[in-house]
Coordinates of C-alpha atoms and ligand atoms in Angstrom, one line a residue:
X1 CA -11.5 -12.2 -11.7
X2 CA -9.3 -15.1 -11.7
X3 CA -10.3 -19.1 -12.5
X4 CA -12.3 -20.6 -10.0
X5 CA -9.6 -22.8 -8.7
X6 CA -7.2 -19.7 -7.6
X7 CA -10.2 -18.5 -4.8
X8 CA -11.1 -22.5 -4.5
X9 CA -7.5 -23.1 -3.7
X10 CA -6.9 -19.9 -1.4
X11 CA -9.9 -20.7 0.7
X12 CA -9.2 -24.7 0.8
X13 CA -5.3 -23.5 2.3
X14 CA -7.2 -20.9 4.7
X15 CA -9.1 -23.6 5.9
X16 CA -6.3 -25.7 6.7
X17 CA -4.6 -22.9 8.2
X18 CA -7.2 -22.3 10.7
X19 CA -7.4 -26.1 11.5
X20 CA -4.7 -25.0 14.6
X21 CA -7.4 -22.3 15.5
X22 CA -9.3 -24.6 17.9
X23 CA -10.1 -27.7 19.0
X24 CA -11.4 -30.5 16.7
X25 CA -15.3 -30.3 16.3
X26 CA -15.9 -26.5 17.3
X27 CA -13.2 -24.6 15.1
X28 CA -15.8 -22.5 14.4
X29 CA -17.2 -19.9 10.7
X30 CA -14.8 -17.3 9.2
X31 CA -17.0 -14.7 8.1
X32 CA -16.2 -12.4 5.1
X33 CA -18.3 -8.9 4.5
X34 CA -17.7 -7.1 1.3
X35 CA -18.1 -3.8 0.8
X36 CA -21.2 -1.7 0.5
X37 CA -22.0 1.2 -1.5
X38 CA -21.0 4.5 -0.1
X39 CA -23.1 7.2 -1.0
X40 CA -21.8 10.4 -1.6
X41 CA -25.1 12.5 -0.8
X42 CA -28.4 10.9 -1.5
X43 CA -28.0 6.9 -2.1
X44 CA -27.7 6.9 -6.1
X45 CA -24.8 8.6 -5.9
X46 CA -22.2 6.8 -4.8
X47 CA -18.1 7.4 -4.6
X48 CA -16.6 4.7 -6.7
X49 CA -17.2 1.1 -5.5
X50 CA -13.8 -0.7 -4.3
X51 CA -14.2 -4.1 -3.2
X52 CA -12.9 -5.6 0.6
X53 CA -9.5 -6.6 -0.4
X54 CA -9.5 -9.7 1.3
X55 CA -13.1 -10.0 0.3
X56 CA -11.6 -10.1 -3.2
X57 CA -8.9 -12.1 -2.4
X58 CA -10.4 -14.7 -1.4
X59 CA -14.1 -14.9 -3.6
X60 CA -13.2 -12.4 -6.1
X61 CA -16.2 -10.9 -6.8
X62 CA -16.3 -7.2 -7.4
X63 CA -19.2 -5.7 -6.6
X64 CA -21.5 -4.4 -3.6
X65 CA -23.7 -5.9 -1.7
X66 CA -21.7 -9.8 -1.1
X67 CA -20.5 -11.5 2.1
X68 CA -19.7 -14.9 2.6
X69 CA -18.9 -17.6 5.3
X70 CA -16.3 -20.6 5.6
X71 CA -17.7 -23.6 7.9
X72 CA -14.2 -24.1 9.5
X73 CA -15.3 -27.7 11.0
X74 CA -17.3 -28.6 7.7
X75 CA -15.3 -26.6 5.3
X76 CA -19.0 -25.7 3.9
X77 CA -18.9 -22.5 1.9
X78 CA -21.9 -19.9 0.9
X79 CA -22.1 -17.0 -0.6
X80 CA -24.5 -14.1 0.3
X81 CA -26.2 -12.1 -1.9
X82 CA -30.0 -10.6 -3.5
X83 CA -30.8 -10.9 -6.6
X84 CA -31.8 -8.1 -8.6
X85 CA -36.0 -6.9 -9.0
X86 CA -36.9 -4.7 -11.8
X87 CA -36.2 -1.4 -9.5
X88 CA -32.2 -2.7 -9.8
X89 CA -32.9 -3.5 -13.6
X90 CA -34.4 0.2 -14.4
X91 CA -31.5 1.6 -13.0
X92 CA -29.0 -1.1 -13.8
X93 CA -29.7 -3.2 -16.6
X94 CA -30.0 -6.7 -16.4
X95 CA -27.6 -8.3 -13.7
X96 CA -26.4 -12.2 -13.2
X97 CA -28.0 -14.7 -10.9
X98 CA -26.1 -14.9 -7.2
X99 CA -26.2 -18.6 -8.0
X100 CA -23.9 -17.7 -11.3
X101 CA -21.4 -15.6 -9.2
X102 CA -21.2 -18.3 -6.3
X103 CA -20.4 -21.1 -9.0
X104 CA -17.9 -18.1 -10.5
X105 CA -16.4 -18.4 -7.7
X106 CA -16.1 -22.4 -6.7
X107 CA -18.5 -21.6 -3.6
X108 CA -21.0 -24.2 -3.1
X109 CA -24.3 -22.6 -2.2
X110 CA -26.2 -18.8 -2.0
X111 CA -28.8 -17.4 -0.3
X112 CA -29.9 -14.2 0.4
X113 CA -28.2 -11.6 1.8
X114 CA -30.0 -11.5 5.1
X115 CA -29.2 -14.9 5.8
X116 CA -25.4 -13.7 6.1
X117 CA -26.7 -11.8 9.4
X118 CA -29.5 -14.9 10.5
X119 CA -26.9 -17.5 10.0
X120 CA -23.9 -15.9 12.0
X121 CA -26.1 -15.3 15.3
X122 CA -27.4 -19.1 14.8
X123 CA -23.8 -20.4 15.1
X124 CA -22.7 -17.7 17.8
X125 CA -25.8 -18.9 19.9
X126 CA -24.8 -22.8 19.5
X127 CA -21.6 -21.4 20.9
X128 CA -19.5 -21.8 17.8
X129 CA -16.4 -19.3 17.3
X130 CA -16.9 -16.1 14.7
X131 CA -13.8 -15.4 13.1
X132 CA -13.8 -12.1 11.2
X133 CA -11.2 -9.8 10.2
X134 CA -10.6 -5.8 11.6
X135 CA -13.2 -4.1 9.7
X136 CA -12.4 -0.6 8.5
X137 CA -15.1 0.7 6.5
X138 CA -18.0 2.4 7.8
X139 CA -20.7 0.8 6.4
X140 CA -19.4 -2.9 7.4
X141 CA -18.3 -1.0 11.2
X142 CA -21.7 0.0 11.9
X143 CA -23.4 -3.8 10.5
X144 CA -21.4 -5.4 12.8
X145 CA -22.0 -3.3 15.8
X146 CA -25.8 -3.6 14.8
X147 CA -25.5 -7.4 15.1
X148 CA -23.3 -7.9 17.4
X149 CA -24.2 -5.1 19.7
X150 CA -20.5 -4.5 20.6
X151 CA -18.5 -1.4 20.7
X152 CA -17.1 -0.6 17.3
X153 CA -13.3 -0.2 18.7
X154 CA -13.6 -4.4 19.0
X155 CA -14.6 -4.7 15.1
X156 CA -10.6 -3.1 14.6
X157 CA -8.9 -4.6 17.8
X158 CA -7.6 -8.6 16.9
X159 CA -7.5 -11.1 19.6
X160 CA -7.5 -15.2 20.4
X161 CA -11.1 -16.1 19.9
X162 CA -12.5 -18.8 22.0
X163 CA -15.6 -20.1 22.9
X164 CA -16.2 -17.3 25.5
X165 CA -14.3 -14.5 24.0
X166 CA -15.9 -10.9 23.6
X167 CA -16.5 -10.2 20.1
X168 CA -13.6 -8.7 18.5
X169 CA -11.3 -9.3 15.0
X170 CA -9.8 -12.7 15.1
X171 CA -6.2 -12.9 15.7
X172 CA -5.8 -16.5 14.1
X173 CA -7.8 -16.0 11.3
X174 CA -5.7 -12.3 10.2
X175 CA -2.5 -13.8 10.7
X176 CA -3.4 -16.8 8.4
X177 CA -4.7 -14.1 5.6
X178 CA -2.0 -12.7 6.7
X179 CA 0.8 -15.4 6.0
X180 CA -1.1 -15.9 2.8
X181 CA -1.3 -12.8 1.2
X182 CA 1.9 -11.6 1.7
X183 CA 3.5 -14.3 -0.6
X184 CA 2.3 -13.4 -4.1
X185 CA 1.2 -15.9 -6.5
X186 CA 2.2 -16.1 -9.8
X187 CA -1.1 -14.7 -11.2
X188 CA -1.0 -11.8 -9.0
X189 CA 2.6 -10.8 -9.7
X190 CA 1.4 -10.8 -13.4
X191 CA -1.1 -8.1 -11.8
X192 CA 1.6 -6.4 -10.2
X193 CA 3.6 -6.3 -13.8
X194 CA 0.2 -4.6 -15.3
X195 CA -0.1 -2.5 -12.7
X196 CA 3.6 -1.3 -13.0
X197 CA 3.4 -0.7 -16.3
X198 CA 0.5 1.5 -16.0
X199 CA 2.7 3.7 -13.6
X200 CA 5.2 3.4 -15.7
X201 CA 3.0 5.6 -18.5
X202 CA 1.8 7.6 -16.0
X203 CA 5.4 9.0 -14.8
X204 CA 6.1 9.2 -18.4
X205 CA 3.0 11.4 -19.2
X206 CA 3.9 13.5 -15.9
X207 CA 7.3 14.2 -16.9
X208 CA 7.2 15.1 -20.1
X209 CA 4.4 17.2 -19.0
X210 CA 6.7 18.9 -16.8
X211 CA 7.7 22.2 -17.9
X212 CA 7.8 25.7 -16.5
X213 CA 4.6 27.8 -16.3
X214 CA 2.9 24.5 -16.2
X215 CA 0.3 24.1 -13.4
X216 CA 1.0 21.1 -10.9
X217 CA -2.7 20.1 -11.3
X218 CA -2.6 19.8 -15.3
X219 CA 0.1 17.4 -15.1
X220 CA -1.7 15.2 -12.2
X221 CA -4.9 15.6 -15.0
X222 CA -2.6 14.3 -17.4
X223 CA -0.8 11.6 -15.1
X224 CA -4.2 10.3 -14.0
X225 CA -5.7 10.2 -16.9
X226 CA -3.1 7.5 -18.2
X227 CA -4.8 5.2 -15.5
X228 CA -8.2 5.7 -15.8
X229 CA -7.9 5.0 -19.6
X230 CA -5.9 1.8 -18.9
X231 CA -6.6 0.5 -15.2
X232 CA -8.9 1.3 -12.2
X233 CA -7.5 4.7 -11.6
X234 CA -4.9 5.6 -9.2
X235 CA -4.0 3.2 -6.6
X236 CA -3.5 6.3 -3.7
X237 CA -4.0 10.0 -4.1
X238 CA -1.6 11.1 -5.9
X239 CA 1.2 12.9 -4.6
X240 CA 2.8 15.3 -6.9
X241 CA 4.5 18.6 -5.4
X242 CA 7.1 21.3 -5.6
X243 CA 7.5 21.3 -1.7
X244 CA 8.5 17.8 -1.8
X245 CA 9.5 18.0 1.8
X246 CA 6.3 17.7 2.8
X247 CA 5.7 13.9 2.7
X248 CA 2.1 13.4 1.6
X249 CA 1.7 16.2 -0.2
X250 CA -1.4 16.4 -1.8
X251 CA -1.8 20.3 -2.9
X252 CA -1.1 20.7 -6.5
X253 CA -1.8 24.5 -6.5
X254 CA 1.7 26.3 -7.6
X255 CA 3.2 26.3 -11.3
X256 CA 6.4 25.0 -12.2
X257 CA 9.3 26.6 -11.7
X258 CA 12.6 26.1 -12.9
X259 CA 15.1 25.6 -10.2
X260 CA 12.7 23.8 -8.1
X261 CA 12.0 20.2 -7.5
X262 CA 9.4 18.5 -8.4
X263 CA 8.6 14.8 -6.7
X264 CA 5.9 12.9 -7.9
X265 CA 4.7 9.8 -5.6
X266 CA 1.8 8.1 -7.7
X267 CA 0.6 4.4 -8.7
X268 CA -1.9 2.6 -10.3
X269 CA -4.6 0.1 -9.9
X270 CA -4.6 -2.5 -12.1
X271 CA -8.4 -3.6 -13.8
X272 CA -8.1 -6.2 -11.2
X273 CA -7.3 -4.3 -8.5
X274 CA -3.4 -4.5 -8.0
X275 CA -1.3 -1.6 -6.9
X276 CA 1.8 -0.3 -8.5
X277 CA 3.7 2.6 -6.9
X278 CA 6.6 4.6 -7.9
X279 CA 8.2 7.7 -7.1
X280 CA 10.3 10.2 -9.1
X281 CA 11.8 13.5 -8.3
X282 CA 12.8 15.9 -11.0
X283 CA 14.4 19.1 -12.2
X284 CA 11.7 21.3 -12.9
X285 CA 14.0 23.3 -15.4
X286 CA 15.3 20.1 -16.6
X287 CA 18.7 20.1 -15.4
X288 CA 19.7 19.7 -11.7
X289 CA 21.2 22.4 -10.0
X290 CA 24.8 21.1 -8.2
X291 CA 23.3 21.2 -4.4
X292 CA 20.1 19.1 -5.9
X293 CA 22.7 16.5 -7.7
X294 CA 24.3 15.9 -4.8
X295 CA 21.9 14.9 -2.9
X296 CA 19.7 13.5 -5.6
X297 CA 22.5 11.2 -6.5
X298 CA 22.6 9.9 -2.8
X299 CA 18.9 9.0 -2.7
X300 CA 19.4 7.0 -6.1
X301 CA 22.3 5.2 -4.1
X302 CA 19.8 4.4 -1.3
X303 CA 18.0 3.1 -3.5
X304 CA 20.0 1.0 -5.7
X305 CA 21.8 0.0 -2.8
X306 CA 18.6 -1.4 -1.2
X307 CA 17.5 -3.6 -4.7
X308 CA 21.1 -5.0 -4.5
X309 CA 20.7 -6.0 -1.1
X310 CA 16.9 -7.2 -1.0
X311 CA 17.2 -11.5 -1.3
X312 CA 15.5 -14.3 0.5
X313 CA 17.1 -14.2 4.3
X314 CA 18.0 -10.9 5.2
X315 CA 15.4 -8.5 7.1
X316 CA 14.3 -5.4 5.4
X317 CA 14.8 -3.8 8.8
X318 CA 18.7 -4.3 8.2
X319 CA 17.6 -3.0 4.3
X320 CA 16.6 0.2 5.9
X321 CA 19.6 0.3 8.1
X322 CA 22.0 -0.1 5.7
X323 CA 20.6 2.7 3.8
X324 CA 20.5 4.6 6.7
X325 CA 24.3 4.4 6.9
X326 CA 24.5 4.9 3.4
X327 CA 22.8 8.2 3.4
X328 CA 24.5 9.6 6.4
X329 CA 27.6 9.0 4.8
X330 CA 27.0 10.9 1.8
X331 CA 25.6 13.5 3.8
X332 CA 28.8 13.6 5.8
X333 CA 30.3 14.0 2.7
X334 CA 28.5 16.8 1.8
X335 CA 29.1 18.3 5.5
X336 CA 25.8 18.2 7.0
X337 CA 26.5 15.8 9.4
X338 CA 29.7 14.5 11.4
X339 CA 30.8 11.8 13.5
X340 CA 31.0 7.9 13.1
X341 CA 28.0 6.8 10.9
X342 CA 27.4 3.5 13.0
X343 CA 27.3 5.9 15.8
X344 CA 25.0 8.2 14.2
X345 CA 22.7 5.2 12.5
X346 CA 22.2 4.0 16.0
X347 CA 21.4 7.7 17.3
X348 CA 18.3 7.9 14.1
X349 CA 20.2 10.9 12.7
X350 CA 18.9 9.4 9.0
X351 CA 15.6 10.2 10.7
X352 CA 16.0 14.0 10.6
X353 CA 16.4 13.8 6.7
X354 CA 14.3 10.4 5.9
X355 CA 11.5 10.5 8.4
X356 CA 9.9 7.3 6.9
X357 CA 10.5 4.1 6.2
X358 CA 12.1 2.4 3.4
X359 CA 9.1 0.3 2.2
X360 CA 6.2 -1.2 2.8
X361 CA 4.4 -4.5 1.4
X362 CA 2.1 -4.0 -2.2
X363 CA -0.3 -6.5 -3.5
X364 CA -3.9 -6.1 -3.6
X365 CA -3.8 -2.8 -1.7
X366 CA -1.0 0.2 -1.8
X367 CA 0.3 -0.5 1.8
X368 CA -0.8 -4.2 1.7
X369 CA -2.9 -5.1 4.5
X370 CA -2.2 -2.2 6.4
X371 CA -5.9 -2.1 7.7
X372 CA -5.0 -5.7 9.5
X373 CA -2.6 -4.4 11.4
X374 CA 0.6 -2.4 10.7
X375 CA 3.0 -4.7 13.0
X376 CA 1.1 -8.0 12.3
X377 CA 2.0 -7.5 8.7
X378 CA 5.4 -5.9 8.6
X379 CA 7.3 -7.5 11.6
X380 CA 8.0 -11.2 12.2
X381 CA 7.7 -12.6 16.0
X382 CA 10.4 -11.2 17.9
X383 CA 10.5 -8.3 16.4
X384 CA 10.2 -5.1 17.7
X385 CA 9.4 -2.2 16.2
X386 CA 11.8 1.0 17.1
X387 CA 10.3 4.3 18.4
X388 CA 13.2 6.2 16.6
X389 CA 12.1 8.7 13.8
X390 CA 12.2 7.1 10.8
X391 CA 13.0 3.5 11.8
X392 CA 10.1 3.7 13.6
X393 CA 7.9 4.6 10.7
X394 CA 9.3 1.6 8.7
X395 CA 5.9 -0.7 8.2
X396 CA 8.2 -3.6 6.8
X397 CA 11.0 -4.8 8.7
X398 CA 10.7 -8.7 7.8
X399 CA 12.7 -11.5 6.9
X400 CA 12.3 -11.4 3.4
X401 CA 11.2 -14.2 2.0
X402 CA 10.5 -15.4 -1.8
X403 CA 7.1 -14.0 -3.2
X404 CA 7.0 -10.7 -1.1
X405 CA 6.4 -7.7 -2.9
X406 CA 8.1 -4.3 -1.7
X407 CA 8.5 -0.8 -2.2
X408 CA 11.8 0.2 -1.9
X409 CA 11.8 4.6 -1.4
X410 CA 14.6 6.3 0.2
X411 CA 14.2 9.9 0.2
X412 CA 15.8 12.8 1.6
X413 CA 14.0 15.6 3.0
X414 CA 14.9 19.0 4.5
X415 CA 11.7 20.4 6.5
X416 CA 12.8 23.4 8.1
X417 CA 10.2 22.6 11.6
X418 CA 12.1 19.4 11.9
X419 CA 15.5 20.9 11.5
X420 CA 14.6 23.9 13.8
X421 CA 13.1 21.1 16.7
X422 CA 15.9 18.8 16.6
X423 CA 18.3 22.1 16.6
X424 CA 16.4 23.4 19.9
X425 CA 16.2 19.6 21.6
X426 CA 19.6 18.9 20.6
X427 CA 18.8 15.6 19.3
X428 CA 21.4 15.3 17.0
X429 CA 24.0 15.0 20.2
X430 CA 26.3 17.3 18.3
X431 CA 26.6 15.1 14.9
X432 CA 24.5 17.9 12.6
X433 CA 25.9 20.6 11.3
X434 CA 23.0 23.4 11.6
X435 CA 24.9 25.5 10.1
X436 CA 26.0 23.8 7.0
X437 CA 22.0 23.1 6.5
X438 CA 20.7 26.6 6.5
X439 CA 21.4 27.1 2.7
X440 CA 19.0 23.6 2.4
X441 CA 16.0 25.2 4.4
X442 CA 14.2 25.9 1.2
X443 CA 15.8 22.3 -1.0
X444 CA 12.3 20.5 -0.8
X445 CA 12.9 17.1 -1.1
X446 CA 14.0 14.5 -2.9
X447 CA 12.5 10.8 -3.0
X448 CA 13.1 7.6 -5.4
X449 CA 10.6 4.5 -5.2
X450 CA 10.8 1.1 -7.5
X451 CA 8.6 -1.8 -6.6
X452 CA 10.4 -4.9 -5.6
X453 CA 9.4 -8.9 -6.0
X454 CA 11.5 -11.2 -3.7
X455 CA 12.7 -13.5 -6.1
X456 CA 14.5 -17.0 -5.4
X457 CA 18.1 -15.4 -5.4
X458 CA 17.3 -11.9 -5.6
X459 CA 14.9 -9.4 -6.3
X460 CA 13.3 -8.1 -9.6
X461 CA 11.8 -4.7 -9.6
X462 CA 8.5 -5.2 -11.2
X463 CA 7.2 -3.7 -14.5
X464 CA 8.4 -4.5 -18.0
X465 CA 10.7 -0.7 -18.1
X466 CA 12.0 1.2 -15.0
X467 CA 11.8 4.6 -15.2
X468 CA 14.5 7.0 -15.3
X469 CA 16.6 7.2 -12.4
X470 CA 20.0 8.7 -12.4
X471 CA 20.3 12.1 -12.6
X472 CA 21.8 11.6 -15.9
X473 CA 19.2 9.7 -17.2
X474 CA 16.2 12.1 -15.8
X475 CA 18.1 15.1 -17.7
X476 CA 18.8 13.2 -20.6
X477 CA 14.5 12.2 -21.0
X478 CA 14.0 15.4 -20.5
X479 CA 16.4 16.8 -23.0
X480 CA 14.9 14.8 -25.6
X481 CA 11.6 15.1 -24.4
X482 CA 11.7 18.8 -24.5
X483 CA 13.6 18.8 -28.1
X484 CA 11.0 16.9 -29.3
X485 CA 8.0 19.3 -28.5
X486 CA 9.7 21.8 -30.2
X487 CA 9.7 20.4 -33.2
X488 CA 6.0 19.4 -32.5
Ligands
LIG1 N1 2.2 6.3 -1.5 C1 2.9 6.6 -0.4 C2 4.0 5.6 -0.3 O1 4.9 5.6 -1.2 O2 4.1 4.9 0.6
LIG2 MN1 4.8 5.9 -3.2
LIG3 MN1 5.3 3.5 -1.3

């Protein structure tokens, strides 16, 4: 947990923030539920408690069983929460007063929990507005529907809240959190770094845990275990696979094998709670094979080309674009695709090969704030997002702006169901060369992610070391990772 004044500060900003929410004298409560226990069977045995990011964000306490409300007319603050009884302490130990965590947290009063729920229908009754954000959990989803009696669709849907409005997320009060939480503070980035680092270790352990006859699950044992001894754990499931074309992949069944490629798309979670996540593809023999250079070295000048380009002013969406263009022309060099590459950036044919996105905000969660909305915190006013494949996928498109934190992850994929649709549809409109791809059908994929801080003039990627990038770099770690054991 931060000092006091950080969640003192945040909230006294979100209250001025919500002062254009409605009209002098009835601006109404922003109401703030943390998350509960979930259980994994019977109810003392529970999947590992994260807190409600924003929860944390704004009263940083991290642990079950909290809520809290924001008078938006008074600026009155309380925080909700039961003390423990000797049941708790049995099974517990000895826990702090609620009073202690509300003055942890600058809040000025507590009561009990149940008040959280007496005191919201009191000031929805006197007609006052209920500002809360989309909910996503299940345990929060159903104790909103239980006191608000409303469909549970309208705890995830954000609109204007007036006086008379159905219950539903509030539209003012996520895009204030929004606007706030996007621009990292100086303490969080510091967070960030930490969090970065751990990945850092974690890609370390993995690669040099990469050898043939190796399992893929005893090097995510070993990758993991680097964050769970020095952070939270992982900050997403892991992604580590020798079928790298599948995006998400999440099986770590098969053993390595040289000649293939291994990508490995994993991040930490710092003590407090802030992400880190990287992505690195590599030889699984060591060395890359001259079909996997080529194209490896085109992702790691997507990628360089798209920290060179990321300042204060220009819109990731043009980021992406130019990486786009990038990437088809080194895939035109390689003859898998012809024709002009503006023409064939503004047909999507970077989609065939890079069905995602280039990035995506970090900060408190992975995808930051994805649960408030993907196009409410990735696109500015005005902006649209595309329904091409690829650019359509690409969940930050923003100016960029001093204080943002993102991922920037080309990749280039071959999945032969993709090749084999677009090749029946003709949606290439003649600029891929089928033919030229068929000795690529079983490639995998290759993709290369740093994380990025906006910086006054520039961008920083974030960490104290970057990782191995270039093809000659990856072979060279290796190399002397691999000489090393054998000496071992
Ligand atoms: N962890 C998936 C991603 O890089 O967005
Ligand atoms: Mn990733
Ligand atoms: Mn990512």
């Amino acid at each position: 947990m931060f000092d006091k004044e950080i969640y003192i500060g945040r909230r006294r900003t979100l209250l001025n923030l919500m002062k254009d929410s409605g009209n002098e004298g009835n601006r109404g409560i922003a109401i703030f539920l943390g998350n509960a226990e979930a259980p994994q069977n019977y109810r003392g045995n529970d999947y590992k408690f994260r807190q409600e990011s924003s929860f944390l964000y704004f009263w940083g306490i991290d642990e079950p069983g909290f809520a809290a409300i924001l008078d938006l007319d008074s600026g009155d603050e309380c925080l909700f929460g039961d003390d423990v009884d000797i049941d708790d302490i049995i099974w517990m130990g000895p826990q702090p007063s609620v009073s202690s965590k509300a003055e942890k947290t600058g809040a000025g009063t507590s009561a009990p929990f149940k008040e959280f729920a007496s005191n919201i229908l009191k000031a929805k009754a006197s007609g006052r507005k209920i500002h809360f954000l989309p909910v996503s959990r299940y345990y929060n989803t159903l104790f909103y529907t239980e006191l608000f009696g409303c469909p549970s669709e309208n705890l995830r849907k954000t609109a204007v809240i007036s006086e008379n409005t159905e219950i539903s997320a509030s539209l003012q009060l996520t895009k204030a959190v929004i606007s706030m939480r996007l621009i990292k503070e100086e303490c969080e980035i510091e967070e960030i770094d930490k969090a970065c680092e751990i990945g850092y270790l974690m890609h370390t352990a993995a690669r040099q845990a990469c050898k043939p006859g190796v399992r893929e699950q005893d090097i995510v044992g070993r990758m993991e275990g680097v964050t769970l001894s020095k952070g939270w754990g992982v900050s997403f499931t892991s992604i580590l696979s020798q079928n790298g074309e599948t995006l998400h992949n999440h099986s770590h069944h098969q053993t390595i094998t040289p000649g293939r490629l291994l990508v490995i798309d994993a991040g930490a979670e710092s003590n407090t709670h802030y992400a880190s996540d990287f992505t690195r593809t590599l030889p699984c023999g060591g060395k890359f094979t001259s079909l996997q250079r080529d194209v490896y070295d085109i992702v790691a000048e997507c990628n360089e080309l798209a920290y060179t380009l990321a300042a204060p002013g220009i819109e990731y969406r043009e980021v992406h674009l130019a990486v786009a263009a990038k990437m088809l022309d080194g895939l035109k060099a390689l003859g898998l695709v012809e024709g002009h590459i503006d023409d064939m950036v503004r047909e999507g044919i970077a989609g065939l090969f890079m069905p995602h996105g280039l990035g995506h905000n970090m900060g408190i969660d992975v995808h930051d704030m994805e649960d408030l909305g993907e196009d409410l915190v990735g696109y500015d006013e005005g902006q649209v997002r595309a329904a091409q494949l690829g650019l359509g996928s690409l969940r930050m498109a923003r100016k960029l702006r001093p204080g943002h934190v993102v991922t920037d992850e080309p990749g280039i994929y071959f999945i032969p169901a993709l090749i084999n649709k677009w090749k029946t549809e003709k949606t290439d409109k003649g600029m891929v060369n089928y033919a030229a791809l068929e000795k690529y059908l079983d490639f995998g994929g290759i993709r290369l992610e740093d994380d990025l801080l906006i910086t006054a003039d520039g961008c920083r990627r974030l960490g104290p070391h970057r990782l191995p990038i270039t093809s000659a770099e990856v072979e060279a770690a290796m190399d002397s990772e691999a000489a090393m054991a054998s000496e071992e």
